[in-house]
Coordinates of C-alpha atoms in Angstrom, one line a residue:
Chain A
X1 CA 110.7 111.4 72.4
X2 CA 113.7 113.6 73.5
X3 CA 112.7 113.3 77.1
X4 CA 112.5 109.5 77.0
X5 CA 115.2 108.1 79.3
X6 CA 118.4 106.3 78.5
X7 CA 118.3 102.9 80.1
X8 CA 121.4 101.3 81.6
X9 CA 121.7 97.9 83.1
X10 CA 124.3 95.9 85.0
X11 CA 124.4 92.7 87.0
X12 CA 124.8 94.8 90.2
X13 CA 126.5 97.9 91.4
X14 CA 129.5 98.1 89.1
X15 CA 127.6 99.7 86.2
X16 CA 127.1 102.7 88.4
X17 CA 130.6 103.9 87.2
X18 CA 129.0 104.0 83.7
X19 CA 125.9 105.8 85.0
X20 CA 128.2 108.4 86.7
X21 CA 130.1 109.0 83.5
X22 CA 126.9 109.3 81.5
X23 CA 125.6 111.9 84.0
X24 CA 128.8 113.9 83.7
X25 CA 128.8 113.8 79.9
X26 CA 125.0 114.2 79.3
X27 CA 123.7 116.1 82.3
X28 CA 120.4 117.0 80.7
X29 CA 119.4 113.3 79.9
X30 CA 117.0 111.3 82.0
X31 CA 118.7 108.1 83.1
X32 CA 117.2 104.9 84.4
X33 CA 119.5 102.2 85.8
X34 CA 118.7 98.6 86.6
X35 CA 121.0 96.5 88.8
X36 CA 120.2 92.8 88.9
X37 CA 121.3 92.5 92.5
X38 CA 119.1 89.4 93.1
X39 CA 121.1 87.4 90.7
X40 CA 124.5 89.2 90.8
X41 CA 127.2 88.2 89.8
X42 CA 127.0 87.2 86.2
X43 CA 130.7 86.7 85.6
X44 CA 130.7 83.1 86.9
X45 CA 127.6 82.0 85.0
X46 CA 127.1 80.3 81.7
X47 CA 126.5 82.2 78.4
X48 CA 123.0 80.8 78.1
X49 CA 122.0 82.1 81.6
X50 CA 123.7 85.5 80.9
X51 CA 121.7 85.9 77.7
X52 CA 118.4 85.0 79.4
X53 CA 119.0 87.5 82.2
X54 CA 120.1 90.2 79.8
X55 CA 117.0 89.9 77.7
X56 CA 114.8 90.1 80.9
X57 CA 116.7 93.2 81.9
X58 CA 116.2 95.1 78.7
X59 CA 112.5 94.1 78.7
X60 CA 112.2 95.7 82.1
X61 CA 113.8 98.9 80.8
X62 CA 111.6 98.8 77.7
X63 CA 108.6 99.3 80.1
X64 CA 110.0 102.7 80.9
X65 CA 109.9 103.7 77.3
X66 CA 113.7 104.1 76.9
X67 CA 115.1 105.6 73.7
X68 CA 118.4 103.7 74.0
X69 CA 120.0 101.1 76.3
X70 CA 123.6 100.9 77.5
X71 CA 124.7 97.4 78.6
X72 CA 127.0 98.6 81.4
X73 CA 128.0 95.0 82.3
X74 CA 131.1 93.6 80.5
X75 CA 129.9 90.0 80.9
X76 CA 126.5 90.8 79.3
X77 CA 128.2 92.9 76.6
X78 CA 130.5 90.0 75.8
X79 CA 127.8 87.4 75.5
X80 CA 124.5 89.0 74.9
X81 CA 124.9 92.2 72.9
X82 CA 124.2 90.7 69.4
X83 CA 121.1 88.8 70.7
X84 CA 119.8 92.0 72.4
X85 CA 120.4 94.1 69.2
X86 CA 118.3 91.7 67.2
X87 CA 115.5 91.5 69.7
X88 CA 114.9 95.3 70.3
X89 CA 114.3 98.2 68.0
X90 CA 116.1 101.0 69.9
X91 CA 119.9 101.4 69.8
X92 CA 121.8 99.2 72.3
X93 CA 125.4 100.0 73.2
X94 CA 127.8 97.7 75.0
X95 CA 131.0 98.5 76.8
X96 CA 133.4 96.2 74.9
X97 CA 133.6 98.1 71.5
X98 CA 134.3 101.6 73.0
X99 CA 136.9 100.2 75.5
X100 CA 138.6 98.3 72.7
X101 CA 138.7 101.4 70.5
X102 CA 140.2 103.5 73.2
X103 CA 142.9 100.8 73.9
X104 CA 143.9 100.6 70.3
X105 CA 144.1 104.4 70.1
X106 CA 146.4 104.7 73.2
X107 CA 148.7 101.7 72.8
X108 CA 152.1 102.4 71.2
X109 CA 153.6 98.9 71.3
X110 CA 150.3 97.2 70.3
X111 CA 150.6 94.9 73.3
X112 CA 147.4 95.2 75.2
X113 CA 146.3 93.5 78.4
X114 CA 142.6 92.9 79.3
X115 CA 141.3 92.0 82.7
X116 CA 137.7 91.0 83.5
X117 CA 135.5 88.3 85.0
X118 CA 135.8 84.6 84.0
X119 CA 132.9 84.9 81.6
X120 CA 134.2 88.0 79.9
X121 CA 137.7 86.6 79.4
X122 CA 136.4 83.2 78.2
X123 CA 134.2 85.0 75.6
X124 CA 137.4 86.6 74.1
X125 CA 135.1 89.5 73.1
X126 CA 137.8 92.2 73.8
X127 CA 140.4 90.2 71.9
X128 CA 138.2 90.0 68.9
X129 CA 137.2 93.6 69.0
X130 CA 140.8 94.8 69.4
X131 CA 142.2 92.6 66.6
X132 CA 139.5 93.6 64.2
X133 CA 140.4 97.2 64.8
X134 CA 144.1 96.5 64.3
X135 CA 145.2 93.0 63.3
X136 CA 148.8 93.7 64.5
X137 CA 147.8 94.1 68.2
X138 CA 148.7 91.4 70.6
X139 CA 146.1 90.8 73.4
X140 CA 146.8 89.2 76.7
X141 CA 143.8 88.4 78.9
X142 CA 143.5 87.4 82.6
X143 CA 140.3 86.6 84.6
X144 CA 140.3 88.3 88.0
X145 CA 137.3 86.8 89.8
X146 CA 138.3 88.0 93.3
X147 CA 138.3 91.7 92.4
X148 CA 134.5 92.1 92.4
X149 CA 134.1 90.6 95.9
X150 CA 137.1 92.6 97.2
X151 CA 135.6 95.8 95.9
X152 CA 132.1 95.0 97.2
X153 CA 133.8 94.3 100.6
X154 CA 135.1 97.9 100.4
X155 CA 138.8 96.9 100.5
X156 CA 139.7 99.4 97.8
X157 CA 143.0 100.7 98.9
X158 CA 144.1 97.6 100.7
X159 CA 147.1 95.4 101.1
X160 CA 145.2 92.2 100.4
X161 CA 143.8 93.7 97.2
X162 CA 147.3 94.8 96.3
X163 CA 148.6 91.2 96.8
X164 CA 145.8 89.7 94.8
X165 CA 146.3 92.2 92.0
X166 CA 150.0 91.5 91.9
X167 CA 149.3 87.8 91.6
X168 CA 146.6 88.2 88.9
X169 CA 148.6 90.8 86.8
X170 CA 152.0 89.2 86.9
X171 CA 151.4 87.1 83.7
X172 CA 150.0 90.0 81.7
X173 CA 152.8 92.3 82.9
X174 CA 155.5 89.8 82.0
X175 CA 154.3 90.0 78.4
X176 CA 155.3 93.7 78.4
X177 CA 151.9 95.3 77.7
X178 CA 151.8 99.1 77.6
X179 CA 148.0 99.4 78.0
X180 CA 145.5 97.6 80.3
X181 CA 141.8 97.5 79.6
X182 CA 139.7 97.4 82.8
X183 CA 137.2 95.0 81.4
X184 CA 134.7 95.1 84.3
X185 CA 132.8 98.2 85.4
X186 CA 133.8 97.5 89.0
X187 CA 137.5 97.8 88.4
X188 CA 137.8 101.6 88.2
X189 CA 137.0 101.6 91.9
X190 CA 140.5 100.0 92.6
X191 CA 142.3 102.2 90.1
X192 CA 144.8 103.3 92.8
X193 CA 145.9 99.7 93.6
X194 CA 146.0 98.8 89.9
X195 CA 148.1 101.9 89.1
X196 CA 150.6 100.9 91.8
X197 CA 150.9 97.4 90.4
X198 CA 151.0 98.6 86.7
X199 CA 153.4 101.5 86.9
X200 CA 154.0 103.1 83.5
X201 CA 151.0 101.3 81.9
X202 CA 147.9 103.2 80.6
X203 CA 144.7 102.0 82.2
X204 CA 141.5 102.1 80.0
X205 CA 138.3 102.8 81.9
X206 CA 135.5 101.6 79.7
X207 CA 132.9 103.8 81.6
X208 CA 134.5 106.9 80.2
X209 CA 134.8 105.4 76.7
X210 CA 131.2 104.3 76.6
X211 CA 129.9 107.7 77.8
X212 CA 131.6 109.3 74.8
X213 CA 130.1 106.6 72.5
X214 CA 126.6 107.3 73.8
X215 CA 127.1 111.0 73.3
X216 CA 127.8 110.3 69.6
X217 CA 125.0 107.8 69.0
X218 CA 122.2 109.4 70.9
X219 CA 119.2 109.6 68.4
X220 CA 117.8 112.8 70.0
X221 CA 118.9 115.0 72.9
X222 CA 116.8 116.0 75.9
X223 CA 116.0 119.7 76.2
X224 CA 115.8 119.6 80.0
X225 CA 118.0 121.7 82.2
X226 CA 118.9 118.8 84.4
X227 CA 117.9 115.2 83.8
X228 CA 116.5 112.8 86.4
X229 CA 118.4 109.7 87.6
X230 CA 116.4 106.7 88.7
X231 CA 117.9 103.5 90.1
X232 CA 116.0 100.2 90.2
X233 CA 117.3 96.9 91.7
X234 CA 116.0 93.4 91.8
X235 CA 117.0 93.1 95.5
X236 CA 117.4 96.2 97.7
X237 CA 120.2 95.7 100.2
X238 CA 122.2 97.8 102.6
X239 CA 125.3 96.9 100.6
X240 CA 123.9 98.3 97.3
X241 CA 122.9 101.5 99.0
X242 CA 126.3 101.9 100.6
X243 CA 128.2 101.4 97.4
X244 CA 125.8 103.5 95.4
X245 CA 126.4 106.4 97.7
X246 CA 130.1 105.9 97.3
X247 CA 129.8 106.2 93.5
X248 CA 126.8 108.5 92.9
X249 CA 126.6 110.6 96.0
X250 CA 123.5 111.1 98.2
X251 CA 119.9 111.9 97.2
X252 CA 119.2 109.2 94.6
X253 CA 116.2 107.1 95.3
X254 CA 116.6 103.3 94.9
X255 CA 113.5 101.3 94.2
X256 CA 113.1 97.5 94.2
X257 CA 111.3 95.8 91.2
X258 CA 110.5 92.2 90.4
X259 CA 112.4 90.8 87.3
X260 CA 111.2 87.2 87.1
Chain B
X1 CA 108.0 55.5 100.5
X2 CA 111.4 54.2 101.9
X3 CA 113.1 54.6 98.5
X4 CA 111.9 58.2 98.1
X5 CA 115.0 60.4 98.0
X6 CA 116.3 62.9 100.6
X7 CA 116.4 66.3 99.0
X8 CA 119.2 68.7 99.7
X9 CA 119.6 72.3 98.4
X10 CA 122.1 75.0 98.6
X11 CA 122.7 78.3 96.8
X12 CA 125.6 76.7 95.0
X13 CA 128.4 74.3 95.4
X14 CA 129.1 74.6 99.2
X15 CA 126.2 72.3 100.3
X16 CA 128.1 69.5 98.6
X17 CA 130.0 69.1 101.8
X18 CA 126.7 68.3 103.5
X19 CA 125.8 65.9 100.6
X20 CA 129.1 64.1 101.1
X21 CA 128.5 63.8 104.9
X22 CA 125.0 62.4 104.2
X23 CA 126.4 59.9 101.7
X24 CA 128.9 58.7 104.3
X25 CA 126.4 58.4 107.1
X26 CA 123.5 57.1 105.1
X27 CA 125.0 55.2 102.1
X28 CA 121.7 53.3 101.3
X29 CA 119.7 56.5 100.8
X30 CA 118.8 58.0 97.4
X31 CA 120.0 61.6 97.5
X32 CA 119.0 64.5 95.3
X33 CA 120.9 67.8 95.4
X34 CA 119.9 71.1 93.9
X35 CA 122.5 73.9 93.7
X36 CA 121.0 77.3 92.7
X37 CA 124.1 78.3 90.7
X38 CA 122.2 80.7 88.4
X39 CA 121.5 83.0 91.4
X40 CA 124.5 82.1 93.7
X41 CA 125.5 83.6 96.2
X42 CA 122.6 84.2 98.7
X43 CA 124.8 85.6 101.5
X44 CA 124.7 89.2 100.2
X45 CA 121.0 89.3 99.4
X46 CA 117.9 90.4 101.4
X47 CA 115.8 88.2 103.6
X48 CA 112.8 88.6 101.3
X49 CA 114.7 87.4 98.3
X50 CA 116.4 84.5 100.2
X51 CA 112.9 83.3 101.4
X52 CA 111.5 83.5 97.8
X53 CA 114.4 81.6 96.3
X54 CA 114.3 79.0 99.1
X55 CA 110.6 78.2 98.6
X56 CA 111.2 77.8 94.8
X57 CA 114.0 75.4 95.5
X58 CA 112.0 73.2 97.8
X59 CA 109.1 73.2 95.3
X60 CA 111.6 71.9 92.7
X61 CA 112.7 69.1 95.1
X62 CA 109.1 68.3 95.8
X63 CA 108.6 67.3 92.2
X64 CA 111.0 64.5 92.8
X65 CA 108.8 63.1 95.6
X66 CA 111.3 63.7 98.4
X67 CA 110.6 62.2 101.9
X68 CA 112.6 64.9 103.6
X69 CA 114.6 68.1 102.8
X70 CA 117.9 69.3 104.1
X71 CA 118.6 73.0 103.8
X72 CA 122.3 72.8 103.3
X73 CA 122.7 76.5 103.0
X74 CA 123.3 78.5 106.2
X75 CA 121.9 81.7 104.7
X76 CA 118.6 79.9 103.8
X77 CA 118.5 78.1 107.1
X78 CA 118.9 81.4 109.0
X79 CA 116.2 83.2 107.1
X80 CA 113.8 80.8 105.5
X81 CA 113.6 77.6 107.7
X82 CA 110.4 78.5 109.6
X83 CA 108.6 79.6 106.4
X84 CA 109.6 76.4 104.7
X85 CA 108.5 74.2 107.5
X86 CA 105.0 75.9 107.5
X87 CA 104.7 75.5 103.7
X88 CA 105.6 71.9 103.2
X89 CA 104.4 68.7 104.9
X90 CA 107.6 66.6 104.9
X91 CA 110.3 67.2 107.5
X92 CA 112.8 70.0 106.7
X93 CA 116.1 70.2 108.5
X94 CA 118.4 73.2 108.6
X95 CA 122.1 73.4 109.4
X96 CA 121.9 76.0 112.2
X97 CA 120.4 73.9 115.0
X98 CA 122.7 70.9 114.6
X99 CA 125.8 73.2 114.4
X100 CA 124.7 75.1 117.5
X101 CA 124.1 72.0 119.5
X102 CA 127.5 70.6 118.6
X103 CA 129.2 73.9 119.6
X104 CA 127.4 74.0 123.0
X105 CA 128.4 70.4 123.6
X106 CA 132.1 71.0 122.8
X107 CA 132.7 74.4 124.4
X108 CA 134.2 74.4 127.9
X109 CA 134.5 78.2 128.4
X110 CA 131.0 78.9 126.9
X111 CA 132.7 81.5 124.6
X112 CA 131.7 80.5 121.1
X113 CA 132.7 82.2 117.8
X114 CA 130.5 82.0 114.7
X115 CA 131.6 82.9 111.2
X116 CA 129.4 83.0 108.1
X117 CA 128.1 85.2 105.2
X118 CA 126.8 88.7 105.8
X119 CA 123.1 87.5 105.8
X120 CA 123.7 84.6 108.2
X121 CA 125.5 86.8 110.7
X122 CA 123.0 89.6 110.4
X123 CA 120.1 87.1 111.1
X124 CA 121.8 86.2 114.5
X125 CA 120.3 82.7 114.0
X126 CA 123.3 80.9 115.5
X127 CA 123.4 83.3 118.4
X128 CA 119.7 82.7 119.2
X129 CA 120.1 78.9 118.8
X130 CA 123.2 78.7 121.0
X131 CA 121.8 80.9 123.8
X132 CA 118.5 79.1 123.8
X133 CA 120.4 75.8 124.5
X134 CA 122.6 77.4 127.1
X135 CA 121.8 81.0 128.3
X136 CA 125.3 81.3 129.8
X137 CA 127.1 81.0 126.5
X138 CA 128.6 84.1 125.0
X139 CA 128.5 84.3 121.2
X140 CA 130.8 86.4 119.0
X141 CA 130.0 86.6 115.3
X142 CA 131.9 87.8 112.3
X143 CA 130.8 88.0 108.6
X144 CA 133.5 86.7 106.2
X145 CA 132.2 87.6 102.7
X146 CA 135.5 86.9 100.9
X147 CA 135.8 83.3 102.0
X148 CA 133.3 81.9 99.4
X149 CA 134.9 83.6 96.4
X150 CA 138.4 82.6 97.6
X151 CA 137.2 79.0 98.0
X152 CA 135.5 79.1 94.6
X153 CA 138.7 80.5 93.1
X154 CA 140.4 77.3 94.5
X155 CA 142.9 79.3 96.7
X156 CA 142.3 76.8 99.5
X157 CA 145.8 76.4 101.1
X158 CA 146.9 79.9 100.2
X159 CA 148.8 82.8 101.6
X160 CA 146.2 85.4 100.6
X161 CA 143.4 83.2 102.2
X162 CA 145.5 83.0 105.3
X163 CA 145.9 86.8 105.4
X164 CA 142.2 87.4 104.9
X165 CA 141.4 84.8 107.6
X166 CA 143.8 86.4 110.1
X167 CA 142.1 89.8 109.5
X168 CA 138.5 88.4 109.7
X169 CA 139.2 86.3 112.8
X170 CA 141.2 88.7 114.9
X171 CA 138.2 90.2 116.6
X172 CA 136.6 86.9 117.5
X173 CA 140.0 85.4 118.7
X174 CA 140.6 88.5 120.9
X175 CA 137.4 87.6 122.8
X176 CA 139.0 84.3 123.8
X177 CA 136.6 81.8 122.2
X178 CA 137.4 78.1 122.6
X179 CA 135.0 76.9 119.8
X180 CA 134.4 78.3 116.3
X181 CA 131.3 77.4 114.3
X182 CA 131.9 77.3 110.5
X183 CA 128.6 78.8 109.7
X184 CA 128.8 78.3 106.0
X185 CA 129.0 75.0 104.1
X186 CA 131.9 76.3 102.0
X187 CA 134.2 76.8 105.0
X188 CA 135.2 73.2 105.7
X189 CA 137.1 73.4 102.4
X190 CA 139.6 75.9 104.1
X191 CA 139.8 74.0 107.4
X192 CA 143.6 73.8 107.1
X193 CA 144.0 77.6 106.9
X194 CA 141.4 78.2 109.6
X195 CA 143.1 75.6 111.9
X196 CA 146.4 77.5 111.4
X197 CA 144.8 80.8 112.3
X198 CA 142.8 79.4 115.2
X199 CA 145.3 77.2 117.0
X200 CA 143.9 75.5 120.1
X201 CA 140.3 76.3 119.1
X202 CA 137.8 73.5 118.2
X203 CA 136.2 74.0 114.8
X204 CA 132.6 72.9 114.3
X205 CA 131.8 71.6 110.8
X206 CA 128.0 71.8 110.5
X207 CA 128.0 69.3 107.6
X208 CA 128.9 66.6 110.0
X209 CA 126.4 67.8 112.6
X210 CA 123.5 67.9 110.2
X211 CA 124.2 64.4 108.8
X212 CA 123.9 63.0 112.3
X213 CA 120.6 64.9 112.8
X214 CA 119.2 63.6 109.6
X215 CA 120.1 60.1 110.6
X216 CA 118.0 60.5 113.8
X217 CA 115.0 62.2 112.1
X218 CA 114.7 60.1 109.0
X219 CA 111.1 58.9 108.9
X220 CA 111.9 55.7 107.1
X221 CA 115.1 54.1 105.9
X222 CA 115.9 52.9 102.4
X223 CA 116.4 49.2 102.0
X224 CA 118.7 49.6 99.0
X225 CA 122.3 48.3 99.1
X226 CA 123.6 51.6 97.7
X227 CA 121.6 54.7 97.2
X228 CA 121.8 56.9 94.1
X229 CA 123.1 60.4 94.1
X230 CA 121.7 63.0 91.6
X231 CA 122.9 66.6 91.3
X232 CA 120.8 69.3 89.7
X233 CA 121.8 72.9 89.1
X234 CA 120.1 76.0 87.7
X235 CA 123.2 76.9 85.7
X236 CA 125.7 74.2 84.6
X237 CA 129.2 75.7 84.6
X238 CA 132.7 74.4 84.3
X239 CA 133.4 75.8 87.8
X240 CA 130.6 73.8 89.4
X241 CA 131.8 70.6 87.8
X242 CA 135.4 71.2 88.9
X243 CA 134.5 71.9 92.5
X244 CA 131.9 69.1 92.6
X245 CA 134.6 66.6 91.5
X246 CA 136.9 68.0 94.3
X247 CA 134.2 67.3 96.9
X248 CA 132.2 64.3 95.6
X249 CA 134.7 62.6 93.3
X250 CA 134.1 61.5 89.8
X251 CA 131.1 59.7 88.2
X252 CA 128.2 61.9 89.4
X253 CA 126.0 63.2 86.7
X254 CA 125.1 66.9 86.9
X255 CA 121.9 68.0 85.2
X256 CA 120.6 71.6 84.5
X257 CA 117.0 72.4 85.4
X258 CA 115.0 75.6 85.1
X259 CA 114.0 77.2 88.4
X260 CA 112.1 80.3 87.5

């Protein structure tokens, strides 16, 4: 049991920031990641489709005898977490709760901004999670659908990305937030641009928050010296390999699997 | 047989520019469109996955007893057209050939630019089609992966889109092309921005070119006064309905179907 892997899934490459944080916090654990690159992105799809895809993804991880699953995709966490929890017997952790908790802890004014994909924002999952932790918090959300394609294009520290960020964040900034939740696992990759646009505002990276949560909840620890990391994708592309190297470094094998 | 519909498919909403052109050129035909919105976009996926999805899409249209299929997606046309032709008995028309023919007809200098998704550009399908029509043509390609998300965000006549277009097109412009093929069915929607960036250059809209091709190849004509238009999607979203209205106007019913 202790050597059973922790499963992680995301719609694509963004969840690798969560995988990296898990590897840092729990170096002895075996980790298995699935990126649904054949159907990426999820953020512009309907709740019904997001739930269907999420269940298929956890079923795939189940075949590897996982002891726990981390939903590293904000869109899936927002729409499918409850359904997943009631369909599987192992613990399932999403990224929303830990991010919300961190934001409430950090914020002094109680004015918190949340950015994410269209589907994450429309779900209001962060808003609900934050307000249930502290009913006095005020939450201002903004969907930023161009961030994922800009990041996947590799325009990380770029003038265009800066212009887009300025436009997307104006509304939230005008409300006077002191904390901004990066409600999409891709976004930590443009932290530099976001910091420039949001001077004086604390950014909450949910990858870090979720890794700490997993550390707490893990039913049993691996006794290995160093865990193995395995990456599966539903479509193996050059683009995935390039971004994966950027986040996880060299030497990790990427394998294609069929999900349908 | 004459009243059997013409089938059209695309990865998402972009192919509606082809549907619109077909409706204008062949108003008496019944048209059935399938947009694979649950798995959109195709442009960043591998050839194997693009072929698999394309076959599934034509199988779906086959269930509606189509007399012909138009592959309104450049990415699918580039990678899957030959496989589709050998798997189905009705005529199947892609967007590459008609666009290439139009470009060769228009260009005076023989220097032709082609813009499209990563997968379309990597396939070199336009380059091959143009050079086989006229071996003296020189073709300069450029992938523009941010155009589709910018268009789907609705930033059509926008400063950011203009900046992105300027950056993407610089290389091709510097080669002195006199003709530019819009090798993605989304791109006609940002024709204004592209015209501003490409002053004095002829833009080839493959939607128009493919509609003329279908008119020529149609095995038998409908005798109806006015054909019906039906739109199917694998994921029904607000976004699709919004963009569909922008392209096709009001009053067209959109129905969700399962593709997997």
